Tab-separated table of C-alpha atoms in Angstrom:
chain	number	residue	atom	x	y	z
K	1	MET	CA	176.636	159.992	-98.107
K	2	SER	CA	173.232	161.038	-97.120
K	3	GLY	CA	173.209	158.485	-94.314
K	4	SER	CA	176.502	159.807	-92.896
K	5	ASP	CA	175.225	163.338	-93.278
K	6	TYR	CA	172.110	162.389	-91.351
K	7	SER	CA	174.074	160.788	-88.491
K	8	GLY	CA	176.914	163.295	-88.495
K	9	SER	CA	177.797	165.741	-85.725
K	10	GLU	CA	176.594	168.712	-87.819
K	11	TYR	CA	172.960	167.634	-87.314
K	12	SER	CA	171.514	168.558	-83.933
K	13	GLY	CA	168.198	169.410	-82.462
K	14	SER	CA	169.827	171.987	-80.157
K	15	ASP	CA	173.096	173.829	-80.396
K	16	ASP	CA	173.698	173.614	-76.653
K	17	GLU	CA	173.861	169.834	-76.620
K	18	TYR	CA	177.240	169.685	-78.356
K	19	VAL	CA	178.933	172.735	-76.928
K	20	GLY	CA	181.483	170.675	-75.060
K	21	ALA	CA	182.774	169.033	-78.236
K	22	ARG	CA	183.223	172.357	-80.004
K	23	GLY	CA	185.249	174.284	-77.468
K	24	GLY	CA	186.981	173.684	-74.079
K	25	ARG	CA	185.976	177.100	-72.662
K	26	SER	CA	182.321	176.546	-73.364
K	27	GLY	CA	182.525	173.071	-71.748
K	28	ALA	CA	183.972	174.526	-68.559
K	29	SER	CA	181.172	177.039	-68.245
K	30	ALA	CA	178.540	174.306	-68.778
K	31	ALA	CA	180.145	172.140	-66.088
K	32	ALA	CA	180.139	175.039	-63.680
K	33	GLN	CA	176.513	175.732	-64.470
K	34	SER	CA	175.485	172.132	-63.924
K	35	MET	CA	177.410	172.043	-60.602
K	36	LEU	CA	175.636	175.226	-59.510
K	37	GLN	CA	172.260	173.696	-60.336
K	38	ALA	CA	173.114	170.570	-58.349
K	39	GLN	CA	174.061	172.683	-55.348
K	40	GLN	CA	170.837	174.630	-55.588
K	41	GLN	CA	168.827	171.419	-55.717
K	42	GLN	CA	170.634	170.055	-52.634
K	43	ALA	CA	170.040	173.314	-50.812
K	44	LYS	CA	166.346	173.219	-51.620
K	45	LYS	CA	166.124	169.593	-50.451
K	46	ALA	CA	167.902	170.407	-47.217
K	47	GLU	CA	165.697	173.403	-46.718
K	48	ARG	CA	162.560	171.267	-47.118
K	49	LYS	CA	163.779	168.754	-44.541
K	50	ALA	CA	164.903	171.296	-41.948
K	51	PRO	CA	162.167	172.665	-39.654
K	52	ALA	CA	161.435	176.352	-39.750
K	53	TRP	CA	162.917	177.059	-36.325
K	54	GLU	CA	166.174	175.221	-37.263
K	55	ARG	CA	167.014	176.936	-40.503
K	56	LYS	CA	168.554	180.310	-39.762
K	57	ARG	CA	168.896	182.816	-36.934
K	58	ASP	CA	168.830	186.551	-37.357
K	59	ASP	CA	172.436	187.032	-36.246
K	60	SER	CA	173.811	184.090	-38.311
K	61	SER	CA	175.381	184.403	-41.725
K	62	GLU	CA	173.707	183.358	-44.959
K	63	ASP	CA	175.826	180.225	-45.396
K	64	GLU	CA	175.781	179.154	-41.767
K	65	GLU	CA	173.088	176.715	-40.718
K	66	TYR	CA	171.560	177.562	-37.361
K	67	ILE	CA	171.347	174.710	-34.809
K	68	PRO	CA	169.731	175.790	-31.519
K	69	THR	CA	171.428	174.994	-28.240
K	70	TYR	CA	169.913	172.755	-25.570
K	71	GLU	CA	169.084	175.727	-23.344
K	72	GLU	CA	167.125	177.416	-26.169
K	73	ILE	CA	165.226	174.219	-26.906
K	74	GLU	CA	164.428	173.699	-23.206
K	75	THR	CA	163.167	177.257	-22.660
K	76	ASP	CA	161.601	178.488	-25.892
K	77	GLN	CA	161.382	175.830	-28.560
K	78	VAL	CA	159.503	173.084	-26.710
K	79	PRO	CA	155.767	172.532	-27.383
K	80	GLU	CA	153.314	174.427	-25.224
K	81	LYS	CA	152.473	171.318	-23.204
K	82	SER	CA	154.834	168.664	-22.031
K	83	LEU	CA	154.015	164.972	-22.079
K	84	GLN	CA	153.248	165.063	-18.378
K	85	GLN	CA	150.804	167.921	-18.831
K	86	ILE	CA	149.111	166.137	-21.728
K	87	GLU	CA	148.718	163.035	-19.553
K	88	GLU	CA	147.291	165.129	-16.698
K	89	ASP	CA	144.913	166.831	-19.139
K	90	ARG	CA	143.661	163.414	-20.210
K	91	LYS	CA	143.182	162.300	-16.629
K	92	ARG	CA	141.317	165.490	-15.657
K	93	LYS	CA	139.065	165.327	-18.718
K	94	ARG	CA	136.268	163.668	-16.783
K	95	LEU	CA	136.559	166.305	-14.023
K	96	ARG	CA	135.634	169.151	-16.410
K	97	LYS	CA	132.122	169.529	-15.153
K	98	ASP	CA	130.131	172.108	-13.283
K	99	THR	CA	130.083	171.341	-9.565
K	100	LYS	CA	127.440	173.862	-8.612
K	101	PRO	CA	124.672	172.276	-6.510
K	102	PHE	CA	121.459	171.583	-8.418
K	103	GLN	CA	118.329	169.692	-7.703
K	104	ARG	CA	118.913	166.300	-9.287
K	105	GLY	CA	116.809	163.203	-9.575
K	106	ILE	CA	118.716	160.536	-7.676
K	107	ILE	CA	116.039	157.912	-8.475
K	108	ARG	CA	116.421	157.365	-12.181
K	109	HIS	CA	114.658	155.117	-14.679
K	110	VAL	CA	116.939	154.770	-17.683
K	111	VAL	CA	116.464	152.943	-20.977
K	112	LEU	CA	119.718	152.224	-22.806
K	113	VAL	CA	119.135	151.796	-26.549
K	114	LEU	CA	121.946	150.138	-28.512
K	115	ASP	CA	122.242	150.332	-32.284
K	116	LEU	CA	122.465	146.799	-33.715
K	117	SER	CA	122.204	147.767	-37.389
K	118	GLU	CA	124.680	146.979	-40.165
K	119	ALA	CA	126.341	150.362	-39.619
K	120	MET	CA	127.864	148.872	-36.457
K	121	LEU	CA	130.072	146.617	-38.640
K	122	GLU	CA	132.314	149.563	-39.470
K	123	LYS	CA	135.901	149.088	-38.316
K	124	ASP	CA	136.755	152.659	-37.334
K	125	MET	CA	136.546	151.322	-33.760
K	126	ARG	CA	138.461	148.151	-33.147
K	127	PRO	CA	137.599	145.449	-33.847
K	128	THR	CA	134.195	146.829	-34.898
K	129	ARG	CA	131.749	149.378	-33.612
K	130	PHE	CA	129.510	146.535	-32.431
K	131	HIS	CA	132.145	144.860	-30.257
K	132	ALA	CA	133.344	148.177	-28.832
K	133	THR	CA	129.756	149.163	-27.969
K	134	ILE	CA	129.081	145.846	-26.231
K	135	ARG	CA	132.258	146.187	-24.176
K	136	PHE	CA	131.563	149.780	-23.151
K	137	ALA	CA	127.888	149.027	-22.408
K	138	LYS	CA	128.922	146.485	-19.810
K	139	ASP	CA	131.261	148.992	-18.190
K	140	TYR	CA	128.503	151.536	-18.284
K	141	VAL	CA	126.065	149.258	-16.427
K	142	ARG	CA	128.584	148.646	-13.654
K	143	GLU	CA	129.403	152.346	-13.316
K	144	PHE	CA	125.744	153.354	-13.505
K	145	PHE	CA	124.645	151.229	-10.562
K	146	GLU	CA	127.776	152.197	-8.650
K	147	GLN	CA	126.816	155.863	-8.940
K	148	ASN	CA	123.034	155.348	-8.855
K	149	PRO	CA	122.340	152.345	-6.593
K	150	ILE	CA	118.613	153.113	-6.127
K	151	SER	CA	117.882	153.527	-9.836
K	152	GLN	CA	116.612	151.106	-12.477
K	153	MET	CA	117.662	150.348	-16.019
K	154	CYS	CA	116.399	148.598	-19.131
K	155	VAL	CA	118.359	147.711	-22.293
K	156	LEU	CA	116.851	147.760	-25.811
K	157	GLY	CA	118.343	147.155	-29.240
K	158	MET	CA	117.559	148.539	-32.720
K	159	HIS	CA	117.892	145.516	-34.998
K	160	ASP	CA	116.751	145.121	-38.633
K	161	GLY	CA	114.131	147.876	-38.525
K	162	LEU	CA	112.685	146.694	-35.222
K	163	CYS	CA	113.341	147.394	-31.552
K	164	ILE	CA	114.035	144.315	-29.423
K	165	ARG	CA	114.057	144.097	-25.623
K	166	VAL	CA	117.411	142.896	-24.375
K	167	SER	CA	116.695	143.140	-20.616
K	168	GLU	CA	113.773	144.142	-18.423
K	169	LEU	CA	113.576	147.234	-16.232
K	170	SER	CA	115.277	146.292	-12.970
K	171	GLY	CA	117.987	147.351	-10.552
K	172	ASN	CA	120.125	144.236	-10.793
K	173	PRO	CA	123.313	144.928	-12.841
K	174	ALA	CA	124.170	141.238	-13.199
K	175	ASP	CA	121.037	140.585	-15.252
K	176	HIS	CA	121.771	143.464	-17.624
K	177	ILE	CA	125.444	142.517	-18.115
K	178	SER	CA	124.598	138.898	-18.852
K	179	ARG	CA	121.944	139.862	-21.411
K	180	ILE	CA	124.245	142.356	-23.086
K	181	GLN	CA	126.928	139.711	-23.301
K	182	GLY	CA	124.337	137.378	-24.774
K	183	LEU	CA	124.147	139.649	-27.824
K	184	ARG	CA	127.561	138.270	-28.819
K	185	THR	CA	127.656	134.852	-27.173
K	186	PRO	CA	124.257	133.247	-26.393
K	187	ALA	CA	124.078	131.849	-22.845
K	188	ASN	CA	121.592	129.100	-23.672
K	189	ALA	CA	119.761	127.485	-26.539
K	190	GLN	CA	116.781	129.850	-26.290
K	191	ASP	CA	118.913	132.930	-26.875
K	192	PHE	CA	120.536	133.743	-30.171
K	193	SER	CA	123.134	136.386	-31.033
K	194	LYS	CA	121.932	139.603	-32.530
K	195	GLU	CA	124.660	140.304	-35.035
K	196	PRO	CA	124.394	143.739	-36.695
K	197	LYS	CA	121.809	143.622	-39.439
K	198	GLY	CA	119.482	145.931	-41.349
K	199	SER	CA	118.737	149.523	-40.424
K	200	PRO	CA	117.814	151.101	-37.082
K	201	SER	CA	114.448	152.637	-36.221
K	202	LEU	CA	114.457	155.584	-33.841
K	203	GLN	CA	110.659	155.761	-33.803
K	204	ASN	CA	110.244	152.121	-32.727
K	205	ALA	CA	112.955	152.570	-30.086
K	206	LEU	CA	111.299	155.677	-28.623
K	207	GLU	CA	107.871	154.079	-28.642
K	208	LEU	CA	109.063	150.953	-26.817
K	209	ALA	CA	111.094	153.056	-24.365
K	210	ARG	CA	108.111	155.314	-23.656
K	211	ALA	CA	105.879	152.277	-23.049
K	212	THR	CA	108.525	150.861	-20.692
K	213	LEU	CA	108.734	154.099	-18.672
K	214	TYR	CA	105.017	154.872	-18.705
K	215	HIS	CA	104.239	153.149	-15.398
K	216	THR	CA	107.248	154.496	-13.482
K	217	PRO	CA	106.425	156.751	-10.502
K	218	ASP	CA	106.548	160.541	-10.734
K	219	HIS	CA	109.301	160.973	-8.180
K	220	GLY	CA	111.877	159.463	-10.566
K	221	THR	CA	113.304	160.698	-13.829
K	222	ARG	CA	112.549	159.080	-17.189
K	223	GLU	CA	115.587	158.957	-19.447
K	224	VAL	CA	116.454	157.348	-22.762
K	225	ILE	CA	120.112	157.082	-23.810
K	226	VAL	CA	120.571	156.141	-27.473
K	227	VAL	CA	123.936	154.876	-28.842
K	228	PHE	CA	123.431	155.594	-32.536
K	229	GLY	CA	125.950	154.608	-35.210
K	230	SER	CA	123.928	154.873	-38.427
K	231	LEU	CA	123.175	157.772	-40.758
K	232	LEU	CA	119.506	156.941	-41.260
K	233	SER	CA	116.398	155.776	-39.421
K	234	LEU	CA	113.825	153.368	-40.857
K	235	ASP	CA	110.579	154.597	-39.262
K	236	PRO	CA	107.143	153.110	-39.968
K	237	GLY	CA	105.227	156.296	-39.227
K	238	ASP	CA	105.546	159.939	-38.297
K	239	ILE	CA	108.400	160.281	-35.785
K	240	HIS	CA	107.351	163.821	-34.905
K	241	GLN	CA	104.212	162.469	-33.251
K	242	THR	CA	106.440	160.174	-31.176
K	243	ILE	CA	108.569	163.149	-30.153
K	244	ARG	CA	105.501	165.044	-28.980
K	245	ALA	CA	104.406	161.996	-27.011
K	246	CYS	CA	107.853	161.823	-25.322
K	247	VAL	CA	107.604	165.498	-24.383
K	248	ARG	CA	104.127	164.935	-22.959
K	249	ASP	CA	105.298	161.981	-20.875
K	250	ARG	CA	108.429	163.826	-19.602
K	251	VAL	CA	110.885	161.437	-21.286
K	252	ARG	CA	114.351	162.940	-21.705
K	253	VAL	CA	116.377	161.613	-24.648
K	254	SER	CA	120.176	161.740	-24.975
K	255	VAL	CA	121.959	160.618	-28.158
K	256	ILE	CA	125.594	159.548	-28.503
K	257	GLY	CA	126.424	159.324	-32.210
K	258	MET	CA	129.285	157.627	-34.006
K	259	SER	CA	128.896	159.284	-37.408
K	260	ALA	CA	127.911	162.742	-38.589
K	261	ARG	CA	125.305	164.836	-36.754
K	262	LEU	CA	121.757	164.269	-37.910
K	263	LYS	CA	118.957	166.807	-38.006
K	264	ILE	CA	116.358	164.399	-36.588
K	265	CYS	CA	118.572	163.500	-33.634
K	266	THR	CA	119.137	167.176	-32.858
K	267	GLU	CA	115.396	167.790	-32.947
K	268	ILE	CA	114.672	164.828	-30.655
K	269	VAL	CA	117.217	165.956	-28.071
K	270	THR	CA	116.179	169.643	-28.270
K	271	ARG	CA	112.458	168.967	-27.907
K	272	THR	CA	112.804	166.501	-25.025
K	273	ASN	CA	115.424	168.505	-23.062
K	274	ALA	CA	113.771	171.950	-23.007
K	275	GLY	CA	115.889	173.309	-25.858
K	276	ASP	CA	119.215	171.964	-24.601
K	277	GLU	CA	121.325	170.524	-27.482
K	278	SER	CA	124.259	169.474	-25.281
K	279	GLU	CA	122.730	166.041	-24.760
K	280	TYR	CA	123.536	165.191	-28.403
K	281	VAL	CA	127.230	164.426	-28.789
K	282	VAL	CA	129.260	162.576	-31.417
K	283	ALA	CA	132.153	160.304	-30.447
K	284	THR	CA	135.335	160.709	-32.499
K	285	ASP	CA	136.992	157.447	-31.379
K	286	GLN	CA	136.336	154.558	-29.047
K	287	GLU	CA	137.953	156.295	-26.047
K	288	SER	CA	135.671	159.260	-26.663
K	289	LEU	CA	132.697	156.910	-26.882
K	290	ARG	CA	133.517	155.401	-23.513
K	291	GLU	CA	133.952	158.829	-21.866
K	292	LEU	CA	130.694	160.180	-23.288
K	293	LEU	CA	128.807	157.060	-22.232
K	294	LEU	CA	130.157	157.141	-18.695
K	295	ALA	CA	129.412	160.850	-18.420
K	296	THR	CA	125.670	160.020	-18.458
K	297	THR	CA	126.000	158.254	-15.098
K	298	THR	CA	125.606	161.652	-13.377
K	299	PRO	CA	121.930	162.344	-12.672
K	300	PRO	CA	120.489	165.145	-14.801
K	301	VAL	CA	119.315	168.454	-13.433
K	302	VAL	CA	115.609	168.535	-12.562
K	303	ARG	CA	113.867	171.207	-14.625
K	304	ALA	CA	110.538	172.499	-13.391
K	305	THR	CA	108.106	173.436	-16.156
K	306	LYS	CA	106.605	176.885	-16.219
K	307	SER	CA	103.050	175.603	-15.810
K	308	ALA	CA	104.044	173.543	-12.796
K	309	GLN	CA	105.669	176.558	-11.167
K	310	GLU	CA	102.526	178.623	-11.638
K	311	THR	CA	100.038	176.073	-10.363
K	312	ALA	CA	101.949	174.341	-7.556
K	313	PRO	CA	102.287	176.100	-4.189
K	314	PRO	CA	105.822	176.578	-2.777
K	315	GLU	CA	105.332	174.119	0.057
K	316	SER	CA	104.537	171.293	-2.384
K	317	ALA	CA	107.733	171.689	-4.429
K	318	ALA	CA	109.287	168.602	-2.773
K	319	ALA	CA	107.441	165.320	-2.192
K	320	LEU	CA	108.245	162.693	0.411
K	321	MET	CA	108.822	159.100	-0.564
K	322	MET	CA	108.333	156.127	1.675
K	323	MET	CA	111.173	153.627	1.826
K	324	GLY	CA	111.851	150.491	3.826
K	325	PHE	CA	115.137	149.337	5.319
K	326	PRO	CA	114.816	145.528	5.639
K	327	SER	CA	116.888	143.206	7.805
K	328	ARG	CA	119.146	140.422	6.620
K	329	VAL	CA	117.863	136.918	7.426
K	330	VAL	CA	119.538	133.530	7.215
K	331	GLU	CA	117.227	130.540	7.470
K	332	ASP	CA	117.908	126.891	8.193
K	333	THR	CA	115.412	125.611	5.624
K	334	PRO	CA	114.981	127.165	2.179
K	335	THR	CA	111.890	129.309	1.619
K	336	MET	CA	110.527	130.867	-1.551
K	337	CYS	CA	111.416	134.496	-2.364
K	338	ALA	CA	108.738	136.900	-3.600
K	339	CYS	CA	110.902	138.407	-6.376
K	340	HIS	CA	111.968	135.322	-8.358
K	341	GLY	CA	109.895	132.499	-6.898
K	342	ILE	CA	112.893	130.278	-6.089
K	343	LEU	CA	113.943	128.560	-2.877
K	344	THR	CA	116.699	130.392	-0.983
K	345	THR	CA	118.085	130.201	2.563
K	346	GLY	CA	118.978	133.867	2.825
K	347	GLY	CA	117.567	137.233	1.868
K	348	TYR	CA	115.859	140.325	3.206
K	349	THR	CA	112.402	140.647	4.780
K	350	CYS	CA	110.210	143.614	3.886
K	351	SER	CA	109.629	145.907	6.813
K	352	ARG	CA	105.932	146.327	5.868
K	353	CYS	CA	104.606	142.967	4.652
K	354	SER	CA	107.483	140.624	5.732
K	355	ALA	CA	107.926	139.300	2.209
K	356	LYS	CA	111.383	137.911	1.404
K	357	VAL	CA	113.500	139.279	-1.424
K	358	CYS	CA	116.866	138.102	-2.637
K	359	SER	CA	118.833	141.350	-3.122
K	360	LEU	CA	118.617	145.079	-2.606
K	361	PRO	CA	117.692	147.659	-3.775
K	362	VAL	CA	114.349	146.419	-5.081
K	363	THR	CA	110.658	147.236	-5.042
K	364	CYS	CA	108.707	144.825	-2.893
K	365	PRO	CA	106.619	142.615	-5.176
K	366	SER	CA	103.854	142.370	-2.559
K	367	CYS	CA	103.364	145.932	-1.244
K	368	GLN	CA	105.362	147.982	-3.791
K	369	LEU	CA	107.525	149.518	-1.064
K	370	THR	CA	111.026	150.607	-2.075
K	371	LEU	CA	113.532	148.498	-0.161
K	372	LEU	CA	117.151	149.553	0.206
K	373	LEU	CA	120.058	149.965	2.602
K	374	SER	CA	121.378	153.146	4.187
K	375	THR	CA	124.589	152.779	2.206
K	376	HIS	CA	122.613	153.130	-1.011
K	377	LEU	CA	121.366	156.545	0.035
K	378	ALA	CA	124.835	157.568	1.146
K	379	ARG	CA	126.266	156.711	-2.279
K	380	SER	CA	123.594	158.803	-4.000
K	381	TYR	CA	124.145	161.798	-1.708
K	382	HIS	CA	127.289	163.090	-3.414
K	383	HIS	CA	125.330	163.996	-6.556
K	384	LEU	CA	123.367	166.600	-4.623
K	385	PHE	CA	126.426	168.053	-2.849
K	386	PRO	CA	129.393	167.412	-5.177
K	387	LEU	CA	133.002	167.896	-4.177
K	388	ARG	CA	134.261	171.150	-5.614
K	389	ASN	CA	136.939	171.179	-8.269
K	390	TRP	CA	140.440	171.725	-6.971
K	391	ALA	CA	142.556	174.640	-8.214
K	392	GLU	CA	145.741	174.356	-10.248
K	393	VAL	CA	148.813	175.400	-8.283
K	394	SER	CA	151.458	177.631	-9.844
K	395	TRP	CA	155.143	177.465	-9.045
K	396	GLN	CA	154.876	180.642	-6.985
K	397	ARG	CA	152.033	179.190	-4.909
K	398	ALA	CA	154.003	175.953	-4.482
K	399	ARG	CA	156.958	177.908	-3.089
K	400	GLU	CA	154.659	179.770	-0.708
K	401	LYS	CA	153.157	176.569	0.745
K	402	GLY	CA	156.414	174.633	0.624
K	403	THR	CA	154.676	171.300	-0.102
K	404	THR	CA	157.015	168.465	-1.068
K	405	ALA	CA	154.616	165.460	-1.223
K	406	CYS	CA	150.937	164.718	-1.773
K	407	LEU	CA	148.912	164.874	1.432
K	408	SER	CA	146.980	161.697	0.586
K	409	CYS	CA	149.439	159.251	-0.973
K	410	LEU	CA	152.766	160.937	-0.019
K	411	ASN	CA	153.927	160.871	-3.616
K	412	PRO	CA	156.790	163.414	-3.956
K	413	PHE	CA	156.132	166.553	-5.952
K	414	PRO	CA	158.605	168.130	-8.450
K	415	THR	CA	160.980	170.592	-6.870
K	416	PRO	CA	160.022	174.227	-7.667
K	417	PRO	CA	162.536	175.982	-9.895
K	418	PRO	CA	164.153	179.286	-8.841
K	419	PRO	CA	161.871	182.321	-9.008
K	420	GLU	CA	163.872	184.032	-11.730
K	421	GLU	CA	163.289	181.106	-14.102
K	422	THR	CA	159.493	181.027	-13.745
K	423	ASP	CA	158.843	184.762	-13.279
K	424	GLY	CA	161.456	186.110	-15.676
K	425	ASN	CA	159.082	186.283	-18.633
K	426	LYS	CA	156.295	187.918	-16.670
K	427	ASP	CA	155.716	191.645	-16.382
K	428	GLU	CA	156.826	192.973	-13.012
K	429	GLY	CA	153.811	195.223	-12.759
K	430	SER	CA	151.237	192.596	-13.695
K	431	GLU	CA	148.984	190.818	-11.249
K	432	ALA	CA	150.505	187.468	-12.128
K	433	ALA	CA	153.972	188.671	-11.137
K	434	ASN	CA	152.735	189.966	-7.830
K	435	GLY	CA	150.988	186.701	-7.069
K	436	GLU	CA	147.526	188.260	-6.803
K	437	LYS	CA	146.086	186.178	-9.654
K	438	GLU	CA	147.936	182.934	-9.059
K	439	ARG	CA	146.595	182.313	-5.594
K	440	PRO	CA	143.197	180.578	-5.487
K	441	ILE	CA	140.376	182.922	-4.609
K	442	LYS	CA	137.926	181.647	-2.027
K	443	LYS	CA	134.388	182.994	-2.120
K	444	GLY	CA	132.669	180.611	0.161
K	445	ARG	CA	131.226	177.295	-0.989
K	446	THR	CA	129.004	178.404	-3.830
K	447	GLY	CA	131.555	177.627	-6.545
K	448	GLU	CA	131.477	181.175	-8.008
K	449	ASP	CA	135.241	181.218	-8.461
K	450	GLU	CA	135.512	177.899	-10.298
K	451	SER	CA	136.073	177.518	-14.005
K	452	GLU	CA	134.213	174.888	-15.932
K	453	GLU	CA	137.400	173.828	-17.704
K	454	GLN	CA	139.927	172.069	-15.508
K	455	LYS	CA	143.477	172.219	-16.851
K	456	ALA	CA	146.712	170.537	-15.909
K	457	SER	CA	148.814	172.229	-13.255
K	458	GLU	CA	152.358	173.281	-14.138
K	459	SER	CA	153.589	172.211	-10.700
K	460	SER	CA	151.708	168.879	-10.682
K	461	ARG	CA	149.883	170.085	-7.530
K	462	TYR	CA	146.167	170.606	-7.027
K	463	GLU	CA	144.858	172.613	-4.100
K	464	CYS	CA	141.589	172.164	-2.207
K	465	ARG	CA	139.802	175.485	-2.041
K	466	VAL	CA	138.760	174.970	1.592
K	467	CYS	CA	141.664	173.368	3.497
K	468	GLU	CA	144.393	174.537	1.035
K	469	SER	CA	145.991	171.083	0.981
K	470	HIS	CA	147.941	169.947	-2.080
K	471	PHE	CA	147.326	166.646	-3.883
K	472	CYS	CA	148.645	164.848	-6.957
K	473	ILE	CA	146.628	164.174	-10.104
K	474	ASP	CA	145.830	160.553	-9.182
K	475	CYS	CA	144.442	161.555	-5.784
K	476	ASP	CA	142.515	164.352	-7.501
K	477	MET	CA	140.757	161.840	-9.717
K	478	PHE	CA	140.207	159.325	-6.899
K	479	CYS	CA	138.703	161.893	-4.520
K	480	HIS	CA	136.361	163.370	-7.153
K	481	MET	CA	135.256	160.125	-8.830
K	482	VAL	CA	135.322	157.554	-6.022
K	483	LEU	CA	135.707	159.032	-2.566
K	484	HIS	CA	133.740	162.289	-3.154
K	485	ASN	CA	135.421	163.841	-0.099
K	486	CYS	CA	138.603	165.769	0.579
K	487	PRO	CA	141.076	163.941	2.885
K	488	GLY	CA	142.479	167.271	4.092
K	489	CYS	CA	139.084	168.524	5.096
K	490	LEU	CA	138.173	165.236	6.767
K	491	SER	CA	141.348	165.440	8.906
K	492	ASN	CA	140.342	168.928	10.146
K	493	LEU	CA	136.807	168.244	11.285
K	494	ASP	CA	137.404	170.113	14.547
K	495	VAL	CA	137.077	173.406	12.608
K	496	PRO	CA	133.349	174.250	12.343
K	497	GLU	CA	133.545	175.852	8.891
K	498	ARG	CA	135.251	172.740	7.439
K	499	GLN	CA	132.803	170.118	8.594
K	500	ASN	CA	131.281	169.722	5.140
K	501	GLY	CA	134.538	168.303	3.753
K	502	GLY	CA	134.802	170.917	1.049
K	503	ASP	CA	131.357	170.081	-0.362
K	504	ALA	CA	129.246	172.851	-1.819
K	505	GLU	CA	126.229	173.870	0.205
K	506	MET	CA	122.766	173.788	-1.307
K	507	THR	CA	121.472	177.303	-1.871
K	508	GLY	CA	117.972	178.548	-2.524
């Protein structure tokens, strides 16, 4: 039948499909071929899973899989940096700065501009850019007045194409923090939250910031720090005229972006910072945003213009500023203060006009005299004479000094390994093997031997370049960011050349 002929075994689309039914020898070869293909597939799968360094060694056979020993993994196959070194790199990230002494403006007038546009609703920073910026802005205000106690700040916001004033120019951090917090949670019925909306306006922000800083005295710096999260700017006019006005009024603009770099932001920063583009940075994550924001707490370097250098005589390069150091008073009956107009029983009396103010530092409302305490000047002093960066200590240097614990906190150091383990891979004729390059070089206190990039130490020790004392990473951060002095140098004040505590001397 035609139907049986159609469904019979003689009909086939391929002769190889029915080889097994036609002969036993051919079926055995097909089974061997299929088994060989399965083995090859398994080998390829295993090869894809195995790392490159785990597959095969030069002296191993073709069929033998190479598995490295623990000693080989410990010596050669580990990553370049251990977890401890990565953690120390993260901690020393904020110490990677130039500690050469420069003339800096310790009296600063800063306008912090926050982006309150709809671009701040993005969730690449948790929970949103807006909430992360509000949280970091409060931390920035605290750190700013901790590092710059005699400076003043004002907070603005770019909201729905306009620029709103969040807080007035003052030196009271509590006022700024409460007003910044009010952007999320209103403190009273008169305030209302400024949830992200609309587009930002860089021109309106620069114009309002320039008007705020216009009346500030010449002995202070005028700075604008913009936290910008959008990719556009909704400007009502020509922003290039505003940039020229900022250059004329000596307003320095720094931009911290959260998106891609913008040409207009680069031009603003370059024109207002004498061609320096380093003041425009882009944060990659929220931790980077916090670090970049806190990095602006250091006063900027004072740049003298060429015209000012030609016209001004050398003896008039520095100007004196009159300050008052008032006394604390406690009264039995409340009296009205001159700064807020409220009744208080305590405060400070101006040394010139005897007006009472509530807190310091402040400018006297009656005679415009700057009132502060001696501790405020002391806290601003370390910007002019910064503590030098400490050197990383190699294992060879650690064995030379024989240090076993941190000089400051007495935290034990790792025990140095034998010399053959650390110096075995080095060339015997090289400078590193002889120890000539590993030991810190001291060239006085000018900081000529210091590198701008501070790396983690392999021995977890950091050496002061003056007293040669060894410290741990936590004490390194505390001494450079809080104490601003070296404990080893302070304990050796009887030596004349160490009386500056390791600080760099001002030159020329």
